[in-house]
Coordinates of C-alpha atoms and ligand atoms in Angstrom, one line a residue:
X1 CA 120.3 -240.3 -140.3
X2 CA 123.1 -238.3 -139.1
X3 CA 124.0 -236.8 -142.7
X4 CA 119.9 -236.0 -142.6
X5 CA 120.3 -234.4 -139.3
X6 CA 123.6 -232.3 -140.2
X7 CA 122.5 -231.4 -143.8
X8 CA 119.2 -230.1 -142.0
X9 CA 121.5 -228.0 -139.3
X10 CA 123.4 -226.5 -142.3
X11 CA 120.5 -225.0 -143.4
X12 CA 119.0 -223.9 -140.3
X13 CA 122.9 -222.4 -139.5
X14 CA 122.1 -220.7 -143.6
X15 CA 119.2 -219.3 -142.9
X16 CA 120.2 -217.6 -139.6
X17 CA 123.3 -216.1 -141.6
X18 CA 120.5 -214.7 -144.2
X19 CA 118.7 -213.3 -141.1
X20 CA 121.4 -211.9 -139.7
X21 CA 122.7 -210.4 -143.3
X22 CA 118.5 -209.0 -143.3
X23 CA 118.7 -207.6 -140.3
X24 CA 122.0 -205.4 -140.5
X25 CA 120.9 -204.2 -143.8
X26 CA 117.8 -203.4 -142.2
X27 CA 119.6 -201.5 -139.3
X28 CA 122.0 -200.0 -141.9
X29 CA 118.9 -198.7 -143.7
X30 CA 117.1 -197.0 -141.0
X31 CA 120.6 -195.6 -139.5
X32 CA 120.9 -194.2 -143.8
X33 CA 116.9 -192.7 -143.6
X34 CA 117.7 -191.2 -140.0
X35 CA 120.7 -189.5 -141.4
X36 CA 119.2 -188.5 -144.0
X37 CA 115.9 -186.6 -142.0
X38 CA 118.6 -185.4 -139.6
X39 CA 120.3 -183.5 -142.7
X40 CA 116.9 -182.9 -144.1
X41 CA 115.8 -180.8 -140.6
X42 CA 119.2 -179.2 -141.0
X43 CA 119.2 -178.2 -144.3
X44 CA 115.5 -176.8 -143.8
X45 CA 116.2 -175.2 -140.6
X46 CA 119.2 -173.6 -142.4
X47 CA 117.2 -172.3 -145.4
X48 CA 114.2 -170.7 -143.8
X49 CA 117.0 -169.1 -141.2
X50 CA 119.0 -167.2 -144.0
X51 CA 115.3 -166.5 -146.1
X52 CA 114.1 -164.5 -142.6
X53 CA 117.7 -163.0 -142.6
X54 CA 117.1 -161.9 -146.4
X55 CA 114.2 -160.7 -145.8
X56 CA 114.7 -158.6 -143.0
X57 CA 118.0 -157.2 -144.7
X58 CA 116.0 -156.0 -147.7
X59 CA 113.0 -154.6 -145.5
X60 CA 115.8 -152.9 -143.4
X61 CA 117.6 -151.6 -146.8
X62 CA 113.7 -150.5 -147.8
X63 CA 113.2 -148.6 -145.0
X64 CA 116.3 -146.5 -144.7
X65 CA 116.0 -145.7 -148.5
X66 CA 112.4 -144.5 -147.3
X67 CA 113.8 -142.5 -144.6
X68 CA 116.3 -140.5 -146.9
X69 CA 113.6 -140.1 -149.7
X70 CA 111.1 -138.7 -147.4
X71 CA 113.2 -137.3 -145.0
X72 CA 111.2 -133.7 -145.5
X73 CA 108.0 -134.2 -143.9
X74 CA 105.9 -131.8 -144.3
X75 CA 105.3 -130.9 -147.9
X76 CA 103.1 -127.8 -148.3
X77 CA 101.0 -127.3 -151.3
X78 CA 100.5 -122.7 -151.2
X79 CA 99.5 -119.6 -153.0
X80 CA 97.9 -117.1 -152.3
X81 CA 96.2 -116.7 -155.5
X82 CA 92.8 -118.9 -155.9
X83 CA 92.4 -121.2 -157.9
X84 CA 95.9 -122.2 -159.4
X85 CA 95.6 -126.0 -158.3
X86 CA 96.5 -126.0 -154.8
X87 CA 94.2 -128.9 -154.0
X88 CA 94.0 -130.8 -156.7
X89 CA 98.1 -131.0 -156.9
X90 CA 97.9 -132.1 -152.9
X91 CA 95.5 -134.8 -153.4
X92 CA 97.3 -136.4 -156.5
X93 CA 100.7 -135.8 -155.3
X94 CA 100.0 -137.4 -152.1
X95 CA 98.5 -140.4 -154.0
X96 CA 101.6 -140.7 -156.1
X97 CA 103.7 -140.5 -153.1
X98 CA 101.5 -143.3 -151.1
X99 CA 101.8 -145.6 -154.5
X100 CA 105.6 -145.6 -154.2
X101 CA 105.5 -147.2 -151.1
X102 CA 105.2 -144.0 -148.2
X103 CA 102.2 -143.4 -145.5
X104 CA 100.8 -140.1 -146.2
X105 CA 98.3 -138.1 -144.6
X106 CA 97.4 -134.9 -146.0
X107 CA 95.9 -132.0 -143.8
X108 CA 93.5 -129.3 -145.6
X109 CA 93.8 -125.9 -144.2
X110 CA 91.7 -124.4 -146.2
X111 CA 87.9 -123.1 -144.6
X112 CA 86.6 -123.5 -147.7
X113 CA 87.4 -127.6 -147.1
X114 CA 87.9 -128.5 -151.1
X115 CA 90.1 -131.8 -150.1
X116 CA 87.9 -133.1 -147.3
X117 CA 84.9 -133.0 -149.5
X118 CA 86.8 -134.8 -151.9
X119 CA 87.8 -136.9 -148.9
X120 CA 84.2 -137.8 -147.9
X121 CA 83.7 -138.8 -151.7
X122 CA 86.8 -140.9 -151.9
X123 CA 85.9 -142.9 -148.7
X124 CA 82.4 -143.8 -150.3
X125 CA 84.7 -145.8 -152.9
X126 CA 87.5 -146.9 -150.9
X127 CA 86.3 -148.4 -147.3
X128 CA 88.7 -146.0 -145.2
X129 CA 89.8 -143.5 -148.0
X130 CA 93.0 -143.6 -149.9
X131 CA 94.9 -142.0 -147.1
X132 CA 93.5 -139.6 -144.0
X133 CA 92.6 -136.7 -144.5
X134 CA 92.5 -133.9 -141.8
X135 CA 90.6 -130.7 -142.0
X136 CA 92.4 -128.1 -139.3
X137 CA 92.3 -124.7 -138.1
X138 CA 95.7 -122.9 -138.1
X139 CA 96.1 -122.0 -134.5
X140 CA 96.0 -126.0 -134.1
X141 CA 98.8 -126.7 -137.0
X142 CA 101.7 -126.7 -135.1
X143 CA 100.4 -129.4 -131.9
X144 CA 98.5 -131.4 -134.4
X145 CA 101.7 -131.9 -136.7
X146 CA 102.9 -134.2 -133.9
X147 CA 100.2 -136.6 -134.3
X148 CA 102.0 -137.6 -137.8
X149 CA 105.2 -138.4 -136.1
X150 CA 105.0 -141.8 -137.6
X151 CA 104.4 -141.0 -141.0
X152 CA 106.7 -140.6 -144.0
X153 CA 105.3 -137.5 -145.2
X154 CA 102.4 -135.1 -145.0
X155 CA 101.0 -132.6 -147.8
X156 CA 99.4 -129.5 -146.4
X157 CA 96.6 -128.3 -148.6
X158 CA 96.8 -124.2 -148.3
X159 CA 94.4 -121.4 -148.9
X160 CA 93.7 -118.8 -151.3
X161 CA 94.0 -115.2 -150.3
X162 CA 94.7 -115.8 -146.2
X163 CA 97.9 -114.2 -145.6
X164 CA 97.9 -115.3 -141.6
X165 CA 97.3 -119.2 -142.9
X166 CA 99.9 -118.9 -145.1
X167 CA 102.5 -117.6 -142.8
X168 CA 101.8 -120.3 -140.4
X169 CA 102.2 -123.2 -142.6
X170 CA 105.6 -121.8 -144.0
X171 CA 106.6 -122.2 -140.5
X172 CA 106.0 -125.5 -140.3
X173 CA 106.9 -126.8 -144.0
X174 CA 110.1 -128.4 -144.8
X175 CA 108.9 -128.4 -148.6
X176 CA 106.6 -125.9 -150.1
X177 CA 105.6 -126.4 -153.5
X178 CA 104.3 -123.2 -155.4
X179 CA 101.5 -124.1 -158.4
X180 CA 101.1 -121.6 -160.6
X181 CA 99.2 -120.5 -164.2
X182 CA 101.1 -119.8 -167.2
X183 CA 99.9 -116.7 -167.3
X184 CA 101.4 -113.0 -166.0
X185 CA 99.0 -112.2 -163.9
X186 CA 100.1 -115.4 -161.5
X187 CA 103.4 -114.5 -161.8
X188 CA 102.9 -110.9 -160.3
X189 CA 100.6 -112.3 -157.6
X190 CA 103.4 -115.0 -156.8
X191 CA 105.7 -112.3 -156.2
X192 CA 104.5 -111.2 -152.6
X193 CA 104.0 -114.6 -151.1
X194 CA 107.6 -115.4 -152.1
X195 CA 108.5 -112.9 -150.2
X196 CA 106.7 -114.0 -147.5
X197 CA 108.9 -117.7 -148.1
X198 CA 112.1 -115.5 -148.4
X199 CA 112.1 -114.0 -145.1
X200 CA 111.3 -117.4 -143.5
X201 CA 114.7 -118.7 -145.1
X202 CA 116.2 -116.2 -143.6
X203 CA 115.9 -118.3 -140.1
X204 CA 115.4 -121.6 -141.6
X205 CA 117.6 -121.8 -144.2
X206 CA 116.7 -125.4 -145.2
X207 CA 113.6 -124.4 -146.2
X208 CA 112.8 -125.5 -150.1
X209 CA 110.5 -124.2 -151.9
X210 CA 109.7 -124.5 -156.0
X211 CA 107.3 -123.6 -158.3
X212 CA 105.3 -126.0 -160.9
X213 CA 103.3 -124.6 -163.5
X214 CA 100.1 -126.5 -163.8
X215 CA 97.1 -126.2 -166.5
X216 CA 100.3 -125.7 -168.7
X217 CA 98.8 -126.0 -173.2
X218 CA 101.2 -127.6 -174.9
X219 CA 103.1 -126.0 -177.7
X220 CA 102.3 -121.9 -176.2
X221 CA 105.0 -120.0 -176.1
X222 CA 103.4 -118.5 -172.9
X223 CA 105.0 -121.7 -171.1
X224 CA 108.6 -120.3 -172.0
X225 CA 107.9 -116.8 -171.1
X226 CA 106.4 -117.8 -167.8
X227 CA 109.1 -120.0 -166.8
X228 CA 111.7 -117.9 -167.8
X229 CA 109.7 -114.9 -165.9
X230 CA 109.8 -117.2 -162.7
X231 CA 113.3 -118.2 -162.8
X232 CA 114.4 -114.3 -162.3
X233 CA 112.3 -114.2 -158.7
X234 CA 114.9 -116.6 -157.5
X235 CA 112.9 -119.6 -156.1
X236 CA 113.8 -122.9 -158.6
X237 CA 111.0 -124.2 -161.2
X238 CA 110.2 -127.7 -161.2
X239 CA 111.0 -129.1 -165.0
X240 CA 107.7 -131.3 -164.6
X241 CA 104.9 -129.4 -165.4
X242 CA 101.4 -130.6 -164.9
X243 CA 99.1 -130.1 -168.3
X244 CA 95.8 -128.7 -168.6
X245 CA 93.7 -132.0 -168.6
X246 CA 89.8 -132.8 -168.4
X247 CA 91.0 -135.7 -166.1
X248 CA 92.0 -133.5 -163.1
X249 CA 88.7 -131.9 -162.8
X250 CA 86.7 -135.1 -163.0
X251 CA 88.7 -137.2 -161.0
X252 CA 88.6 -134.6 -158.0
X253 CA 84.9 -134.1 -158.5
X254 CA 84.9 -137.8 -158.5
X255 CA 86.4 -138.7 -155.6
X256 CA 89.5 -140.3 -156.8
X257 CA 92.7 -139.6 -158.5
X258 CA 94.3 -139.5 -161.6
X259 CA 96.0 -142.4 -160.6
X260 CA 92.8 -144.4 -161.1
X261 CA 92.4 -143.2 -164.3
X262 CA 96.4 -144.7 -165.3
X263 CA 96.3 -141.6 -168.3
X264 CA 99.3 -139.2 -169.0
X265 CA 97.7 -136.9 -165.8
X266 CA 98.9 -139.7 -163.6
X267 CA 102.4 -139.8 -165.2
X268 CA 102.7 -136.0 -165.2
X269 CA 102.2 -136.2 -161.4
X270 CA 104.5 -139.0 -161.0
X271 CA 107.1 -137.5 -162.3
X272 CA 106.7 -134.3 -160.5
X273 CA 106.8 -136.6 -157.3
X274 CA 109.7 -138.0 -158.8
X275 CA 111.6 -134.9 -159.5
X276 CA 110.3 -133.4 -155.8
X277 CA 112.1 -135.8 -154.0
X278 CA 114.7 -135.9 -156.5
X279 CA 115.6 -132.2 -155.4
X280 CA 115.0 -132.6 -151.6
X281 CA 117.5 -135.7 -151.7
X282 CA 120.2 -134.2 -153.9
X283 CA 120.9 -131.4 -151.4
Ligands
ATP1 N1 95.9 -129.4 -164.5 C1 94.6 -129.2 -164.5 N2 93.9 -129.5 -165.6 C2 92.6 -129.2 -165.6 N3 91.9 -128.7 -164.5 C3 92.6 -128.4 -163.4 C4 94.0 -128.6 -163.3 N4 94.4 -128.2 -162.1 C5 93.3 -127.7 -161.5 N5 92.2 -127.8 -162.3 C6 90.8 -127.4 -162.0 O1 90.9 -126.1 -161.6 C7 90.0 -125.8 -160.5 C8 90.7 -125.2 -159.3 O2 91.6 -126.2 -158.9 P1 91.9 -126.4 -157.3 O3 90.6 -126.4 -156.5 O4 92.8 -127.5 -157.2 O5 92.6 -125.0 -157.1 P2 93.0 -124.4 -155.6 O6 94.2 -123.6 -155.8 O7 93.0 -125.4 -154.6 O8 91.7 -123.4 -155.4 P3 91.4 -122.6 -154.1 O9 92.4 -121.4 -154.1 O10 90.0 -122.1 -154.3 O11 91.6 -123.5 -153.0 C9 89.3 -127.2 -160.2 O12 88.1 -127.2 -160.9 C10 90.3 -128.2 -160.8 O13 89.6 -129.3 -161.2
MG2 MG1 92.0 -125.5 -152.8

């Protein structure tokens, strides 16, 4: 009876042990999973602390290489003579400008209102428009420049033949960009309203200005001529030229760009933008 009674204790004492054994495992294994979310919280925490820190060192790299490349506001689109492109380089340049990554608005100064008609068309495809697009009178240039403070860069659209307009947006350009014909005739018109530019470098002596011959036909020898006719009035040609191409007229009557289109037009413009800000930035 006794050896029955101790053999049964044995057991009983055995199974406890097991219990015991269960249980610390148990205890171990729970200590081993908390560790392990512990670690888990740690390792997240740390992850999503140096992603925002990445992040917000490349968006802080982004924005000062923005600042240098567009650190000429106010790009001016002028000449006197009609009809050389004024309007429809603004328009696309400030598109090209807005695709690599800048806010641009673009003020048209010109009564006759070419790039806010095409504005009122664009926002009839685009809810909003591509960018804003402000028609103003001279006298208001200067005070409404301020309202831009914020952007990277505005394009002034300029008028034909009004000597007073063009006086007062030279005053307030940083950039002005010249189109121009491949043809003689522009080149002797030019020749005033670079003086005009001239005597404003005289007081502001970081003033840039270029030409770019647009409606350029491949292959002429009048491109040669015309560019080597510019060079000797002493304001820099832009090696981009924009070509004569169906595309610029219908896009503009259009309501669009000839970035919509994705042809060579677009990548003439894009370089031009390219080599623009390549020239403001190297200086
Ligand atoms: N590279 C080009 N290829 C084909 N057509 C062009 C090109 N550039 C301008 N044009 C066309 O020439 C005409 C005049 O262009 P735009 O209105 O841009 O000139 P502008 O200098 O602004 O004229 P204005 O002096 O009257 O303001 C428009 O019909 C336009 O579509
Ligand atoms: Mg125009």
């Amino acid at each position: 009876m006794l050896k029955h009674w101790l053999s049964l204790k044995i057991i009983h004492l055995q199974k406890c042990n097991i219990c015991i054994d269960l249980c610390k495992t148990y205890v171990k294994i729970s200590i081993y999973c908390l560790l392990q979310n512990v670690l888990m919280l740690i390792l997240l925490y740390v992850y999503m602390y140096i992603n925002y820190n990445v992040h917000m060192y490349i968006l802080m790299c982004y924005n000062n290489v923005r600042n240098k490349e567009y650190k000429m506001r106010v790009f001016s689109v002028v000449n006197q003579k009609g009809g050389v492109g004024k309007s429809t380089i603004t328009i696309n340049l400030a598109r090209a400008i807005q695709k690599d990554g800048a806010s641009v608005a673009v003020i048209d100064c010109d009564p006759q209102g070419t790039t806010t008609d095409w504005a009122a068309l664009n926002s009839n495809i685009e809810p909003g428009g591509f960018f804003p697009v402000h028609h103003y009178h001279i006298k208001d240039l200067p005070d409404r420049l301020a309202e831009f403070k914020d952007y990277d860069c505005v394009v002034i659209d300029g008028a034909p033949r009004l000597e007073e307009l063009s006086v007062a947006i030279i005053k307030v350009s940083d950039v002005i960009l010249i189109p121009i014909q491949p043809s003689p005739n522009d080149v002797w018109a030019s020749i005033s309203f670079v003086d005009l530019i001239k005597e404003r470098q005289k007081v502001k002596p970081d003033l840039k200005a270029m030409f770019v011959v647009n409606r350029q036909k491949p292959n002429t020898g009048a491109i040669k001529e015309v560019r080597a006719a510019l060079e000797q009035i002493g304001i820099p040609v832009l090696e981009s030229g924009i070509n004569d191409r169906v595309s610029f007229a219908k896009t503009l009557g259009n309501g669009v760009t000839v970035f919509e289109e994705k042809g060579k037009a677009a990548s003439e413009i894009k370089a031009l933008a390219n080599e623009l800000l390549k020239a403001i930035n190297d200086e």
